[in-house]
XYZ file of C-alpha atoms in Angstrom:
387
model
C -136.003 -61.909 -112.411
C -137.614 -63.252 -115.514
C -136.855 -66.818 -116.532
C -133.282 -67.016 -117.759
C -131.888 -69.096 -120.634
C -128.767 -70.341 -118.855
C -126.139 -67.696 -119.541
C -128.306 -64.632 -120.241
C -128.475 -61.458 -118.193
C -131.866 -60.563 -116.701
C -133.813 -58.357 -119.118
C -135.017 -56.290 -116.156
C -131.472 -55.503 -115.035
C -130.560 -54.524 -118.607
C -133.614 -52.235 -118.584
C -132.560 -50.777 -115.212
C -129.097 -49.936 -116.565
C -130.589 -48.315 -119.673
C -132.833 -46.154 -117.463
C -129.747 -45.167 -115.429
C -127.972 -44.103 -118.641
C -131.053 -42.135 -119.750
C -130.824 -40.085 -116.541
C -127.014 -39.692 -116.756
C -125.895 -36.134 -117.688
C -122.759 -37.330 -119.523
C -124.576 -39.538 -122.047
C -124.908 -37.737 -125.442
C -128.424 -36.733 -126.514
C -128.244 -38.804 -129.707
C -127.459 -41.883 -127.588
C -130.366 -41.079 -125.268
C -132.771 -41.181 -128.245
C -131.712 -44.791 -128.916
C -131.849 -45.678 -125.209
C -135.348 -44.210 -124.843
C -136.572 -46.381 -127.745
C -135.036 -49.467 -126.143
C -136.594 -48.663 -122.760
C -140.068 -48.064 -124.236
C -139.879 -51.246 -126.337
C -138.893 -53.270 -123.275
C -141.662 -51.709 -121.151
C -144.321 -52.328 -123.811
C -143.240 -55.882 -124.662
C -143.346 -56.860 -120.962
C -146.601 -54.907 -120.325
C -144.926 -52.999 -117.469
C -147.777 -50.614 -116.612
C -146.674 -49.913 -112.985
C -143.069 -49.265 -114.034
C -144.188 -47.128 -116.984
C -146.055 -44.878 -114.524
C -142.908 -44.570 -112.389
C -140.772 -43.628 -115.409
C -143.333 -41.040 -116.507
C -143.492 -39.563 -112.985
C -139.669 -39.272 -112.988
C -139.820 -37.506 -116.395
C -137.732 -40.256 -118.007
C -140.397 -40.886 -120.683
C -143.541 -39.047 -121.769
C -146.814 -40.584 -120.580
C -149.094 -41.953 -123.312
C -152.451 -42.611 -121.611
C -153.649 -44.993 -124.355
C -150.520 -47.128 -124.004
C -150.879 -47.135 -120.202
C -154.584 -48.134 -120.362
C -153.793 -50.932 -122.809
C -151.031 -52.341 -120.577
C -153.222 -52.077 -117.454
C -155.989 -54.049 -119.173
C -153.524 -56.795 -120.141
C -152.132 -56.846 -116.576
C -155.605 -57.255 -115.067
C -156.466 -60.010 -117.534
C -153.260 -61.949 -116.835
C -153.559 -61.579 -113.035
C -157.158 -62.877 -113.245
C -155.894 -65.976 -115.115
C -153.129 -66.525 -112.541
C -155.640 -66.229 -109.670
C -157.823 -68.824 -111.372
C -154.840 -71.196 -111.664
C -154.060 -70.704 -107.954
C -157.704 -71.432 -107.010
C -157.753 -74.525 -109.237
C -154.461 -75.807 -107.766
C -155.713 -75.301 -104.195
C -158.944 -77.203 -104.920
C -157.759 -80.014 -107.197
C -153.954 -80.377 -107.051
C -151.108 -80.945 -104.594
C -148.916 -78.606 -102.526
C -146.146 -78.352 -105.131
C -148.655 -77.271 -107.816
C -150.076 -74.644 -105.431
C -146.555 -73.320 -104.836
C -145.807 -73.208 -108.575
C -149.032 -71.266 -109.211
C -148.121 -68.702 -106.540
C -144.560 -68.458 -107.904
C -145.913 -67.790 -111.410
C -147.905 -64.855 -110.030
C -144.798 -63.549 -108.196
C -142.750 -63.679 -111.395
C -145.482 -61.866 -113.308
C -145.504 -59.001 -110.789
C -141.697 -58.855 -111.095
C -141.957 -58.832 -114.885
C -144.382 -55.882 -114.977
C -142.328 -53.884 -112.437
C -144.808 -53.838 -109.544
C -142.279 -53.917 -106.698
C -144.606 -53.926 -103.664
C -146.966 -56.600 -104.982
C -144.027 -58.709 -106.167
C -142.477 -58.678 -102.673
C -145.850 -59.492 -101.055
C -146.440 -62.381 -103.452
C -142.907 -63.741 -102.908
C -143.570 -63.785 -99.134
C -146.826 -65.636 -99.768
C -145.005 -68.109 -102.043
C -142.438 -68.679 -99.277
C -145.205 -69.822 -96.909
C -146.029 -72.545 -99.465
C -142.353 -73.567 -99.794
C -140.643 -76.287 -97.729
C -137.293 -77.013 -99.446
C -134.355 -74.767 -98.440
C -133.109 -74.601 -102.035
C -136.464 -73.294 -103.301
C -136.575 -70.740 -100.467
C -133.105 -69.606 -101.538
C -134.343 -69.134 -105.110
C -137.059 -66.813 -103.778
C -134.357 -64.800 -101.966
C -132.421 -64.495 -105.235
C -135.560 -63.108 -106.933
C -135.856 -60.596 -104.086
C -132.182 -59.632 -104.460
C -132.675 -59.008 -108.186
C -135.627 -56.736 -107.364
C -133.322 -54.912 -104.931
C -130.636 -54.375 -107.583
C -133.215 -53.324 -110.179
C -134.540 -50.582 -107.880
C -131.159 -49.976 -106.143
C -132.876 -50.694 -102.802
C -129.824 -51.420 -100.649
C -131.848 -51.928 -97.461
C -133.818 -54.709 -99.169
C -130.585 -56.223 -100.548
C -128.881 -56.189 -97.124
C -131.840 -57.861 -95.389
C -132.130 -60.462 -98.162
C -128.419 -61.358 -97.926
C -128.773 -61.835 -94.152
C -131.851 -63.978 -94.739
C -129.976 -66.106 -97.286
C -127.104 -66.682 -94.840
C -129.581 -67.813 -92.178
C -131.157 -70.225 -94.661
C -127.747 -71.717 -95.437
C -127.395 -72.644 -91.785
C -130.358 -74.986 -92.337
C -128.676 -76.490 -95.403
C -128.202 -75.507 -99.031
C -126.060 -76.552 -101.958
C -122.671 -75.137 -102.967
C -123.928 -73.765 -106.280
C -126.369 -71.419 -104.522
C -123.753 -70.502 -101.893
C -121.339 -69.499 -104.643
C -124.051 -67.469 -106.373
C -124.742 -65.633 -103.105
C -121.042 -64.644 -102.908
C -121.373 -62.722 -106.181
C -124.613 -61.034 -105.061
C -122.997 -60.003 -101.769
C -119.827 -58.892 -103.581
C -121.873 -56.662 -105.895
C -123.711 -55.221 -102.874
C -120.380 -54.514 -101.113
C -118.959 -52.841 -104.224
C -122.107 -50.744 -104.690
C -121.888 -49.610 -101.041
C -118.121 -48.815 -101.227
C -116.852 -51.812 -99.256
C -114.261 -52.604 -101.923
C -112.081 -54.815 -99.685
C -114.875 -57.270 -98.899
C -116.125 -57.120 -102.497
C -112.626 -58.139 -103.676
C -112.514 -61.164 -101.346
C -115.988 -62.310 -102.438
C -115.321 -61.801 -106.159
C -111.948 -63.590 -106.051
C -113.594 -66.484 -104.205
C -116.133 -66.832 -107.028
C -113.930 -66.574 -110.132
C -113.709 -70.319 -110.816
C -117.343 -71.045 -109.874
C -119.138 -68.069 -111.465
C -122.694 -68.904 -112.618
C -124.591 -65.677 -111.828
C -125.121 -64.668 -115.444
C -128.505 -63.179 -114.522
C -126.640 -60.275 -112.852
C -124.021 -59.572 -115.535
C -121.802 -61.345 -118.124
C -118.520 -62.957 -117.048
C -116.504 -60.148 -118.686
C -118.272 -57.582 -116.485
C -117.559 -59.749 -113.436
C -113.826 -59.784 -114.294
C -113.963 -56.004 -114.862
C -115.348 -55.486 -111.338
C -112.887 -57.989 -109.829
C -109.827 -56.251 -111.307
C -111.032 -52.749 -110.388
C -111.741 -53.654 -106.759
C -108.549 -55.734 -106.406
C -106.236 -52.919 -107.497
C -107.243 -50.686 -104.574
C -107.656 -53.523 -102.029
C -104.735 -55.946 -102.437
C -101.043 -55.532 -101.720
C -98.572 -56.023 -104.570
C -97.768 -59.681 -103.764
C -101.431 -60.698 -103.460
C -102.321 -58.801 -106.645
C -99.690 -60.823 -108.556
C -100.831 -64.183 -107.158
C -104.600 -63.707 -107.245
C -105.186 -61.378 -110.194
C -102.227 -60.767 -112.549
C -101.424 -64.502 -112.889
C -104.978 -65.881 -112.423
C -105.790 -68.091 -115.463
C -109.536 -67.282 -115.281
C -108.753 -63.563 -115.547
C -106.116 -64.023 -118.250
C -108.615 -65.785 -120.539
C -110.963 -62.771 -120.795
C -109.110 -59.640 -119.657
C -108.007 -58.680 -123.194
C -111.640 -58.625 -124.331
C -112.221 -55.607 -122.061
C -110.725 -52.376 -123.495
C -107.794 -50.908 -121.474
C -108.204 -53.334 -118.543
C -105.156 -55.514 -119.261
C -102.929 -52.420 -119.706
C -104.415 -50.907 -116.527
C -103.555 -53.962 -114.426
C -100.218 -55.000 -115.935
C -98.729 -51.511 -116.280
C -99.388 -50.936 -112.560
C -97.669 -54.186 -111.600
C -94.796 -53.601 -114.060
C -94.352 -49.992 -112.832
C -95.010 -48.567 -116.306
C -96.690 -45.471 -114.914
C -97.103 -43.537 -118.159
C -98.929 -46.513 -119.746
C -100.944 -46.901 -116.549
C -102.243 -43.314 -116.706
C -103.206 -43.733 -120.376
C -105.117 -46.954 -119.643
C -106.692 -45.358 -116.565
C -107.966 -42.456 -118.667
C -109.515 -44.977 -121.077
C -111.362 -46.727 -118.239
C -112.826 -43.638 -116.579
C -115.791 -43.475 -118.960
C -116.698 -47.120 -118.280
C -116.543 -46.539 -114.523
C -118.551 -43.312 -114.725
C -121.296 -44.950 -116.812
C -121.650 -48.024 -114.598
C -124.743 -47.821 -112.388
C -123.019 -49.552 -109.442
C -119.688 -47.685 -109.629
C -120.937 -44.237 -110.662
C -121.722 -42.984 -107.089
C -118.121 -43.849 -106.082
C -116.409 -42.493 -109.194
C -114.488 -39.655 -107.489
C -113.589 -41.844 -104.495
C -112.286 -44.635 -106.750
C -110.234 -42.199 -108.823
C -108.564 -40.899 -105.644
C -107.896 -44.392 -104.274
C -106.270 -45.611 -107.500
C -104.005 -42.573 -107.625
C -103.077 -43.105 -103.965
C -102.067 -46.703 -104.759
C -99.952 -45.796 -107.771
C -98.238 -42.767 -106.153
C -97.485 -44.820 -103.005
C -96.005 -47.610 -105.124
C -93.753 -45.185 -106.985
C -92.544 -43.443 -103.797
C -91.937 -46.778 -102.029
C -88.698 -47.182 -104.028
C -87.186 -43.839 -103.004
C -85.939 -42.033 -99.915
C -86.054 -38.857 -102.024
C -86.817 -38.129 -105.676
C -87.139 -34.981 -107.771
C -90.634 -33.859 -108.727
C -89.426 -33.582 -112.323
C -88.388 -37.266 -112.393
C -91.764 -38.342 -111.011
C -93.639 -36.150 -113.511
C -91.605 -37.678 -116.350
C -92.332 -41.222 -115.131
C -96.084 -40.524 -115.185
C -96.041 -38.552 -118.435
C -97.523 -35.406 -116.872
C -96.322 -31.892 -116.027
C -94.407 -30.900 -112.891
C -97.248 -28.530 -111.971
C -99.799 -31.367 -112.150
C -97.769 -33.700 -109.911
C -97.042 -30.867 -107.472
C -100.761 -30.055 -107.148
C -101.780 -33.738 -106.961
C -99.269 -34.697 -104.283
C -99.965 -31.625 -102.141
C -103.647 -32.662 -101.956
C -102.864 -36.278 -101.063
C -100.242 -35.273 -98.471
C -102.679 -32.822 -96.843
C -105.314 -35.570 -96.681
C -102.825 -37.943 -95.011
C -102.907 -40.358 -97.963
C -99.182 -40.095 -98.783
C -96.307 -40.137 -96.317
C -93.885 -37.650 -97.830
C -93.117 -33.936 -97.911
C -92.355 -31.542 -100.769
C -89.213 -29.405 -100.744
C -90.459 -26.751 -103.156
C -87.158 -24.862 -103.270
C -85.049 -27.900 -104.208
C -87.881 -29.456 -106.258
C -87.540 -32.710 -104.301
C -89.938 -35.168 -102.650
C -88.750 -36.688 -99.372
C -90.559 -39.778 -98.093
C -91.181 -40.192 -94.391
C -92.843 -43.593 -94.145
C -94.175 -44.251 -90.660
C -92.343 -46.794 -88.534
C -94.939 -49.450 -87.682
C -93.139 -50.623 -84.518
C -92.692 -47.066 -83.247
C -96.347 -46.299 -83.936
C -97.403 -49.416 -81.982
C -95.119 -48.418 -79.096
C -96.595 -44.903 -78.966
C -100.143 -46.286 -79.056
C -99.344 -48.700 -76.196
C -97.886 -45.858 -74.063
C -100.961 -43.702 -74.748
C -103.381 -46.488 -73.826
C -101.333 -47.288 -70.720
C -101.517 -43.661 -69.536
C -105.268 -43.660 -70.127
C -105.669 -46.876 -68.111
C -103.577 -45.513 -65.200
C -105.695 -42.336 -65.088
C -108.877 -44.407 -64.946
C -107.473 -46.561 -62.110
C -106.467 -43.456 -60.122
C -109.954 -41.962 -60.509
C -111.543 -45.251 -59.458
C -109.274 -45.503 -56.369
C -110.391 -42.003 -55.263
C -114.042 -43.043 -55.505
C -113.356 -46.214 -53.493
C -111.483 -44.219 -50.768
C -114.468 -41.882 -50.392
């Protein structure tokens, strides 16, 4: 959103995440004191009067009227200067200078956190823009506004707009950047399968440092891949991927999480999984899907374990996972009832019996059912024709 120095994350998105943590019930109070200082310092240094009002209205910070009045005065002064530059460019300079002057005003509205005026000014800047690449850059600014405010409707429309622009042309670097933006949107809206495909397609070409660091990107890629890919694909695309191997050990518990699942070391997997839960819970994009993700990961790991057996004792499974028999019994009964696991529990014998569905038989039954439905429709139609 603000001008980036190559490989730096947008200061606005860092601010947005800090505000999310300030509102999070699981963040300790002593940590919130530090976060509040960071948020206020960022707001004051960027003269974010409109955003400061929003934070005060949401009870995130206490309103200081003197601070607000001071920031408003600076905002008005700066906007007046920008308007003068636009007027000067329109009277004395060329079209590109006019566009640059309008863009500068757009970026200032983004910087101070005035969402509506920023979007209006970006639309106005677009009318002064001819090159497809420059139009794409405006869409990226809009997408960053969307992620800052978690406005998924705005993000969805902007992604569609970007795809339409690429039909007119556009370079590969911007196309690859859009993949990461769309992948983040898919992950934040619980479309983990599509997010995985987009993230894996961007690993070797990642340049979207304004959204998050490369380590965070790998973190998201591994998490989404584990619940989206089959075992063979996970090995080829993630476990053995050189780009992932270079950074995965920098992220606490992630390497153990991935490799212990593939190596069937279930006790180590559960320990690593427990270490990752806090990171997932405190991530602004993953937090709304925390419970869903926890269920999906457990479904994957329990299914993988049961895949090797026709029947297995509950005690043996509990030992493999390093948990109690009672815990496994309760866990599996929930997943079986929800149709997530294809097995049944023999409580008397203390045994799990798998009953994996036969894919061919299921297809045959579906074909018969659809055929009966079609014949019924034909019979009803023939009656109507006879009448």
